[in-house]
């Protein structure tokens, strides 16, 4: 998820755009609901495919809206994405309520490792393979982050690189949502922390982002298992509390370096 956030941050040219602020996560959740309604008895891989399709559709719609926006403010762009995701989330909740699937949807989307068992966790290898593919495109994503005109002048096929990045981010997000659930803030704060320390060259920042994101999730999961032992707090709850605090610190202390004035 942290790699997906790093890729989206570069191809959109905005440090606050990530799967959680572009409607990608909400679109993947909508895909889970569609799969539950029409393919409830199918294998998990089928539900994942539907989630990927919805995540791709939602992300490309957001990018289309982004190109039509007359403002390009660092904060307003992700706010538009949050509103877009809110509309999708509201529609998903409404449909789930009408079909009495709110508890089922909550069980699918709540970020928790307790349900990641044999026969299900193997899907995460797909996200790992896609992450590796993102590393192969790291230089192209770096150039694309410098702007459309600059990238084209250097011979980079800008539209193809951007579409590839969106597909990578959507697939990773959908796989994680189907397998683990929604994991907040990882795709937003980890890329910003790493790029503040290492710069914007994805050749160096992408592996560090993957390792930092994994370590961050691991520490939050351990904390969730220890705080109320022998009971367990979902990792998404711990990530939400710690992630929001770190994000506020980034805004207050590092706002200028992030482009916020």
Short mmCIF file of N, CA, C and O in Angstrom, two decimals, residues 1 51 70 79 86 90 102 125 145 152 167 206-207 209-210 223 229 238-239 260:
data_model
loop_
_atom_site.label_atom_id
_atom_site.label_comp_id
_atom_site.label_asym_id
_atom_site.label_seq_id
_atom_site.Cartn_x
_atom_site.Cartn_y
_atom_site.Cartn_z
N UNK A 1 0.82 -1.21 0.00
CA UNK A 1 0.00 0.00 0.00
C UNK A 1 0.85 1.25 0.00
O UNK A 1 0.52 2.25 -0.64
N UNK A 51 -13.10 -6.66 -7.53
CA UNK A 51 -12.59 -5.52 -6.76
C UNK A 51 -11.54 -4.75 -7.56
O UNK A 51 -11.51 -3.52 -7.53
N UNK A 70 -10.11 23.10 -12.55
CA UNK A 70 -9.43 24.35 -12.89
C UNK A 70 -8.40 24.74 -11.84
O UNK A 70 -7.54 25.56 -12.10
N UNK A 79 -8.74 16.76 -1.46
CA UNK A 79 -10.07 16.96 -0.90
C UNK A 79 -11.15 16.56 -1.90
O UNK A 79 -12.16 15.96 -1.53
N UNK A 86 -16.06 9.59 -0.84
CA UNK A 86 -17.19 9.62 0.06
C UNK A 86 -18.50 9.30 -0.64
O UNK A 86 -19.37 8.61 -0.08
N UNK A 90 -20.73 6.15 0.30
CA UNK A 90 -22.13 6.29 0.68
C UNK A 90 -23.02 5.39 -0.15
O UNK A 90 -23.95 4.75 0.37
N UNK A 102 -24.53 -5.10 5.63
CA UNK A 102 -23.61 -4.19 6.31
C UNK A 102 -22.58 -4.95 7.15
O UNK A 102 -21.39 -4.63 7.14
N UNK A 125 0.71 -12.44 -2.62
CA UNK A 125 1.85 -12.56 -3.51
C UNK A 125 1.60 -11.81 -4.82
O UNK A 125 2.53 -11.38 -5.49
N UNK A 145 6.73 12.19 -12.95
CA UNK A 145 6.41 13.10 -11.86
C UNK A 145 6.91 14.51 -12.08
O UNK A 145 6.50 15.43 -11.36
N UNK A 152 7.62 13.99 -21.91
CA UNK A 152 7.54 13.75 -23.36
C UNK A 152 8.81 14.20 -24.05
O UNK A 152 9.32 13.54 -24.97
N UNK A 167 -2.87 1.42 -12.86
CA UNK A 167 -3.22 0.00 -12.81
C UNK A 167 -2.49 -0.68 -11.65
O UNK A 167 -3.10 -1.46 -10.89
N UNK A 206 11.59 3.74 -3.67
CA UNK A 206 10.57 2.70 -3.70
C UNK A 206 10.90 1.50 -2.80
O UNK A 206 10.05 1.08 -2.01
N UNK A 207 12.12 0.93 -2.84
CA UNK A 207 12.41 -0.17 -1.90
C UNK A 207 12.33 0.27 -0.44
O UNK A 207 11.81 -0.47 0.41
N UNK A 209 10.47 2.63 0.73
CA UNK A 209 9.06 2.82 1.05
C UNK A 209 8.39 1.49 1.36
O UNK A 209 7.59 1.39 2.31
N UNK A 210 8.69 0.47 0.58
CA UNK A 210 8.10 -0.86 0.82
C UNK A 210 8.52 -1.39 2.18
O UNK A 210 7.68 -1.89 2.96
N UNK A 223 1.48 -3.79 18.42
CA UNK A 223 0.86 -2.94 19.43
C UNK A 223 -0.60 -3.33 19.66
O UNK A 223 -1.07 -3.39 20.81
N UNK A 229 -3.97 -7.40 25.62
CA UNK A 229 -3.73 -8.85 25.67
C UNK A 229 -4.55 -9.50 26.78
O UNK A 229 -4.65 -8.94 27.88
N UNK A 238 -5.41 0.74 15.10
CA UNK A 238 -4.12 1.25 15.57
C UNK A 238 -3.49 2.15 14.53
O UNK A 238 -2.95 3.23 14.84
N UNK A 239 -3.54 1.72 13.27
CA UNK A 239 -2.98 2.54 12.18
C UNK A 239 -3.70 3.87 12.06
O UNK A 239 -3.08 4.90 11.78
N UNK A 260 2.92 22.67 1.43
CA UNK A 260 1.78 23.33 2.04
C UNK A 260 2.19 24.67 2.60
O UNK A 260 3.18 24.75 3.30
#
